[in-house]
Every structure is written in structure tokens, then in C-alpha cells.
Coordinates of C-alpha atoms in Angstrom, one line a residue:
M200 CA 9.1 181.8 -122.8
I201 CA 8.8 178.7 -125.0
D202 CA 7.2 181.0 -127.7
Y203 CA 9.5 183.9 -127.2
M204 CA 12.7 181.8 -127.7
G205 CA 11.3 179.9 -130.7
D206 CA 13.1 181.9 -133.4
A207 CA 16.5 181.6 -131.5
Q208 CA 16.1 177.9 -131.2
L209 CA 15.2 177.4 -134.9
I210 CA 18.3 179.3 -135.9
H211 CA 20.3 177.3 -133.5
E212 CA 19.0 174.1 -135.0
V213 CA 20.1 175.2 -138.4
I214 CA 23.6 175.9 -137.1
Q215 CA 23.8 172.5 -135.5
E216 CA 22.6 170.8 -138.7
R217 CA 25.2 172.7 -140.8
L218 CA 28.0 171.8 -138.3
Q219 CA 27.1 168.2 -138.4
K220 CA 27.0 168.2 -142.2
T221 CA 30.5 169.8 -142.3
T222 CA 31.8 167.2 -140.0
A223 CA 30.3 164.3 -142.0
D224 CA 31.6 165.7 -145.3
R225 CA 35.1 166.0 -143.9
R226 CA 35.1 162.5 -142.5
A227 CA 33.9 161.2 -145.9
Q228 CA 37.0 162.8 -147.3
G229 CA 39.2 161.1 -144.7
K230 CA 39.8 164.4 -142.8
P231 CA 39.8 164.5 -139.0
G232 CA 37.7 166.8 -136.9
G233 CA 34.8 169.1 -137.6
G234 CA 36.8 171.7 -139.6
Q235 CA 36.5 175.5 -139.7
P236 CA 32.9 176.6 -139.9
G237 CA 32.0 178.9 -142.8
K238 CA 31.9 182.7 -142.4
E239 CA 28.2 182.6 -142.4
H240 CA 28.2 180.8 -139.1
S241 CA 29.3 183.9 -137.2
S242 CA 26.2 185.7 -138.5
L243 CA 23.9 182.8 -137.6
N244 CA 25.4 182.6 -134.1
R245 CA 25.0 186.3 -133.6
A246 CA 21.4 186.0 -134.8
V247 CA 20.7 183.4 -132.0
V248 CA 22.1 185.8 -129.4
V249 CA 20.1 188.8 -130.8
A250 CA 16.8 186.7 -130.8
T251 CA 17.6 185.5 -127.3
V252 CA 17.9 189.0 -125.9
G253 CA 14.5 189.8 -127.4
A254 CA 13.1 186.8 -125.6
L255 CA 14.8 188.0 -122.4
E256 CA 13.0 191.4 -122.7
A257 CA 9.6 189.9 -123.4
F258 CA 9.8 187.3 -120.6
S259 CA 11.0 189.9 -118.0
E260 CA 8.0 192.1 -118.8
D261 CA 5.6 189.2 -118.6
L262 CA 7.1 188.1 -115.2
A263 CA 6.7 191.6 -113.7
L264 CA 3.2 192.0 -115.1
T265 CA 2.2 188.7 -113.7
A266 CA 3.7 189.4 -110.3
Q267 CA 2.4 193.0 -109.9
P268 CA -1.3 192.1 -108.9
L269 CA 0.1 189.7 -106.3
D270 CA 2.1 192.4 -104.4
P271 CA -0.1 195.2 -103.0
Q272 CA 2.9 197.7 -102.8
A273 CA 3.9 197.2 -106.5
T274 CA 2.2 200.4 -107.7
P275 CA 4.6 203.2 -108.6
P276 CA 3.2 206.1 -110.5
L277 CA 2.4 204.8 -114.1
N278 CA 3.5 208.0 -115.7
W279 CA 7.0 207.5 -114.2
Y280 CA 7.5 203.8 -114.5
K281 CA 6.1 201.5 -117.1
I282 CA 6.8 197.7 -117.4
D283 CA 6.0 197.3 -121.1
G284 CA 5.2 199.4 -124.1
K285 CA 7.2 202.1 -125.8
Q286 CA 8.4 203.5 -122.5
G287 CA 9.0 200.0 -121.0
M288 CA 11.8 199.8 -118.5
V289 CA 13.6 196.9 -120.1
Q290 CA 13.4 197.7 -123.8
T291 CA 17.1 197.2 -123.4
P292 CA 17.2 194.3 -120.9
S293 CA 20.6 195.1 -119.5
P294 CA 21.2 193.8 -115.9
Y295 CA 21.0 197.4 -114.8
N296 CA 17.5 197.9 -116.3
L297 CA 16.4 194.4 -115.1
R298 CA 17.5 195.1 -111.6
K299 CA 15.8 198.6 -111.7
L300 CA 12.6 197.1 -112.9
F301 CA 12.3 194.4 -110.2
W302 CA 13.6 196.8 -107.5
T303 CA 11.2 199.6 -108.5
F304 CA 8.1 197.4 -108.3
F305 CA 9.0 194.7 -105.9
R306 CA 12.1 195.8 -103.9
Y307 CA 13.8 192.7 -105.3
D308 CA 17.4 192.6 -106.7
P309 CA 17.7 189.3 -108.6
T310 CA 21.5 189.5 -108.9
A311 CA 22.2 187.3 -105.9
D312 CA 20.0 184.6 -107.4
W313 CA 21.7 184.5 -110.8
D314 CA 23.9 181.5 -111.3
W315 CA 24.8 180.5 -114.9
L316 CA 26.6 177.3 -116.0
V317 CA 28.1 177.9 -119.5
Q318 CA 30.6 176.4 -121.9
V319 CA 33.9 178.4 -122.3
A320 CA 36.8 177.8 -124.7
P321 CA 40.2 177.8 -123.0
A322 CA 41.3 180.5 -125.5
E323 CA 38.8 182.9 -124.1
L324 CA 40.5 182.5 -120.7
G325 CA 44.0 182.8 -122.3
Q326 CA 44.7 179.1 -121.8
G327 CA 45.0 177.5 -125.2
S328 CA 42.5 175.9 -127.7
A329 CA 39.7 177.9 -129.2
W330 CA 37.8 174.7 -130.2
R331 CA 37.5 172.6 -127.1
V332 CA 35.1 174.0 -124.4
G333 CA 34.6 173.3 -120.7
A334 CA 32.0 174.2 -118.1
T335 CA 32.4 177.5 -116.2
Q336 CA 30.1 178.9 -113.6
Y337 CA 29.2 182.6 -113.1
Q338 CA 27.4 183.8 -110.0
G339 CA 26.2 187.2 -108.8
T340 CA 28.0 190.1 -110.3
D341 CA 29.9 187.8 -112.7
A342 CA 26.6 186.4 -114.0
S343 CA 25.4 190.0 -114.4
D344 CA 28.5 190.9 -116.4
F345 CA 27.9 187.9 -118.7
L346 CA 24.3 189.1 -119.2
D347 CA 25.5 192.6 -119.9
A348 CA 27.8 191.4 -122.6
M349 CA 25.1 189.3 -124.2
V350 CA 22.8 192.3 -124.4
K351 CA 25.5 194.5 -125.8
V352 CA 25.9 192.0 -128.7
R353 CA 22.4 192.8 -129.7
H354 CA 23.0 196.5 -129.4
G355 CA 26.1 196.4 -131.5
F356 CA 24.5 194.4 -134.1
A357 CA 21.3 196.5 -134.3
H358 CA 22.9 199.9 -134.1
Q359 CA 26.4 199.3 -135.6
D360 CA 27.6 201.8 -133.0
K361 CA 31.3 202.3 -133.7
A362 CA 31.7 204.7 -130.8
Q363 CA 30.8 202.0 -128.3
K364 CA 33.6 199.6 -127.4
P365 CA 32.7 196.0 -128.6
P366 CA 31.9 193.7 -125.7
A367 CA 34.0 190.7 -124.7
Y368 CA 33.2 188.1 -122.1
P369 CA 34.2 184.4 -121.9
G370 CA 31.4 182.2 -122.9
I371 CA 29.3 184.7 -124.9
V372 CA 31.5 186.9 -127.1
T373 CA 35.1 187.3 -128.1
L374 CA 37.0 189.9 -130.0
T375 CA 39.1 189.3 -133.1
P376 CA 42.6 190.8 -133.5
G377 CA 40.9 193.5 -135.5
N378 CA 38.7 194.3 -132.5
K379 CA 35.5 193.0 -134.1
I380 CA 32.9 190.8 -132.4
A381 CA 33.2 187.1 -132.9
I382 CA 30.3 184.8 -131.8
H383 CA 30.9 181.1 -131.9
S384 CA 28.5 178.1 -131.8
H385 CA 29.0 177.5 -128.0
H386 CA 28.2 181.2 -127.5
A387 CA 24.8 180.7 -129.2
T388 CA 24.1 177.6 -127.1
N389 CA 25.1 179.5 -123.9
A390 CA 22.7 182.3 -124.8
L391 CA 19.8 179.9 -125.0
S392 CA 20.8 178.1 -121.8
V393 CA 21.3 181.3 -119.8
L394 CA 17.9 182.5 -121.0
V395 CA 16.2 179.5 -119.4
Q396 CA 18.4 179.6 -116.3
F397 CA 17.5 183.2 -115.9
A398 CA 13.8 182.5 -116.3
V399 CA 13.8 179.8 -113.6
L400 CA 16.0 181.5 -111.1
T401 CA 14.5 185.0 -111.4
T402 CA 11.0 183.6 -111.2
H403 CA 11.8 181.6 -108.0
G404 CA 13.6 184.6 -106.5
L405 CA 10.7 187.0 -107.2
A406 CA 8.1 184.5 -106.0
N407 CA 10.0 184.1 -102.7
R408 CA 10.3 187.9 -102.4
I409 CA 6.6 188.5 -102.6
S410 CA 5.7 185.3 -100.8
V411 CA 3.8 183.5 -103.6
T412 CA 2.9 180.0 -102.6
G413 CA 2.2 177.0 -104.8
Q414 CA 4.2 174.7 -107.1
L415 CA 5.4 175.3 -110.6
R416 CA 4.8 172.5 -113.1
W417 CA 7.1 171.0 -115.8
S418 CA 5.2 170.6 -119.1
K419 CA 5.7 168.4 -122.1
K420 CA 6.2 171.6 -124.1
M421 CA 9.3 172.3 -122.1
T422 CA 10.7 168.9 -123.0
L423 CA 9.8 169.3 -126.7
A424 CA 11.5 172.7 -126.6
G425 CA 14.8 171.2 -125.4
W426 CA 14.8 172.6 -121.9
E427 CA 16.2 169.4 -120.4
D428 CA 19.5 169.9 -122.4
L429 CA 19.6 173.6 -121.6
L430 CA 19.2 173.1 -117.9
K431 CA 21.4 170.0 -117.6
N432 CA 23.8 170.2 -114.6
T433 CA 22.8 173.8 -113.8
S434 CA 21.7 175.2 -110.5
A435 CA 18.4 176.2 -112.1
G436 CA 18.0 172.6 -113.3
S437 CA 18.6 171.3 -109.8
L438 CA 16.0 173.7 -108.4
V439 CA 13.4 172.6 -111.0
S440 CA 14.1 168.9 -110.2
A441 CA 13.6 169.5 -106.5
T442 CA 10.6 171.8 -106.5
W443 CA 8.6 171.5 -109.8
K444 CA 5.7 169.0 -110.3
N445 CA 6.4 166.4 -112.9
A446 CA 10.0 167.7 -113.4
P447 CA 12.7 165.5 -114.9
T448 CA 16.0 164.9 -113.0
F449 CA 18.8 167.0 -114.4

């Protein structure tokens, strides 16, 4: 996962650097606040979400391929169901396809284990400011809906499908008055955070389902990749702290 999400994180770092520079320039001019980000930020934010969805697909395939030899019954006919490749089941990693993948091979529905903590602007909830954000928790089907909207952002960007209604979901994508997709900086951060939360919670849920024993281990690479910030205060972070070897406290 660290490798898969590398492009998304590098783009995210560029966004944060540009936002910090904008704030510093405004303060040098005696102006308050961070100011309105440039138009290019929407494209950069969307690029983070698109790259994150690609990482979601690759990780989910790896997880299923790793688990398959550990579960004797996980052998559906190969010409019907394929985990990866051109006919892979999660080339579009929608919640529906992810659930179908894990249920087909392992009789495991991960939805009940999904629990995302994300940042949402009050304006997305119809409650005021578009700039200040606060924590919101999505569980179960709500977490699935969040993930579905995140995946549809990539689909809309990649295919420019005007026939498909643009997605909207607080914390990952909003619509402009002209019914166009708007991706803000906290949406990009949420996409990365949910990606890591998904990895932790789905891995644990699947391991429990197929009775895999042992202990996962926190690595220095995870710290260098910024996973501590991405998992801070989340249910996934608490699970890591309680069960992983050498894990930090979130």
C-alpha cells in the first residue's frame, strides 16, 4: 500500500506546500486567512482522489491474492471469476465490486467493518461555512456510500461521462451551482486517510473471517509515509495501537 499510494501522497504534498505559500504571501501583505486557492487546486485535489482509487484497486487485489491460499474453499472457477488482470473483479473498485470480490472468494462482506473518520465542511451539510471543517464518522452503509462517491470521482474524471449524474457526498465531493464536481483540499486528505483506514479494517476483518492467526507489525516505512497522521483518532488507528507489534499510539 505504501508504494501504491505514493503518487497520491506526492501530489497531496504539492497541494499543502502551495496552500502554505498562499497563506504566507497573504500574511506578508497584511491580509487575514489563507485566501481562495487558485483554480488549479481543484484539479490537483481531484488528481489525489483519482490516484487514491487506483491504490484502492491494487491493494484490494493484493489482499485477496494473499488470502486465497490461506482459505481452502476460496477456489471459484477461474474462467468465471478473476481477482486481477484484464478481467479482474475490482478494476472499478466500487463498494459493490469490492463486496462481490470478498464474498465470492471468502464469504466475507467487509461493509460491517468499515468505519471512516473524515473531515467535513459545514457547508456540505447545509450548515454554513465552506472553509472550516470538523470530524464526521461514517460506518457501514454510510461508509460504503462515501467510498462509492470517491470511486465515481475517478470514473467521471477518466471518462467525462455526461450521461452519469455527478456524485456528491459530504467529505469527498461536492457539486457547484452549475452541477459540476468540486474537490477541495480536505477531500484529498480524506481520500488518503480512508484508503489507509480501509486497508487496516478490511485486512483485519478478512483475517478474522478466514481464521488467520499472528500479529501485524508497524514499520518505519509507515511512519515515513505519514500513516500516523492519516490514522489519528480513527477506529482503524485504535485497532492498530491495540493489536500491531511496535505500533504507535493514535
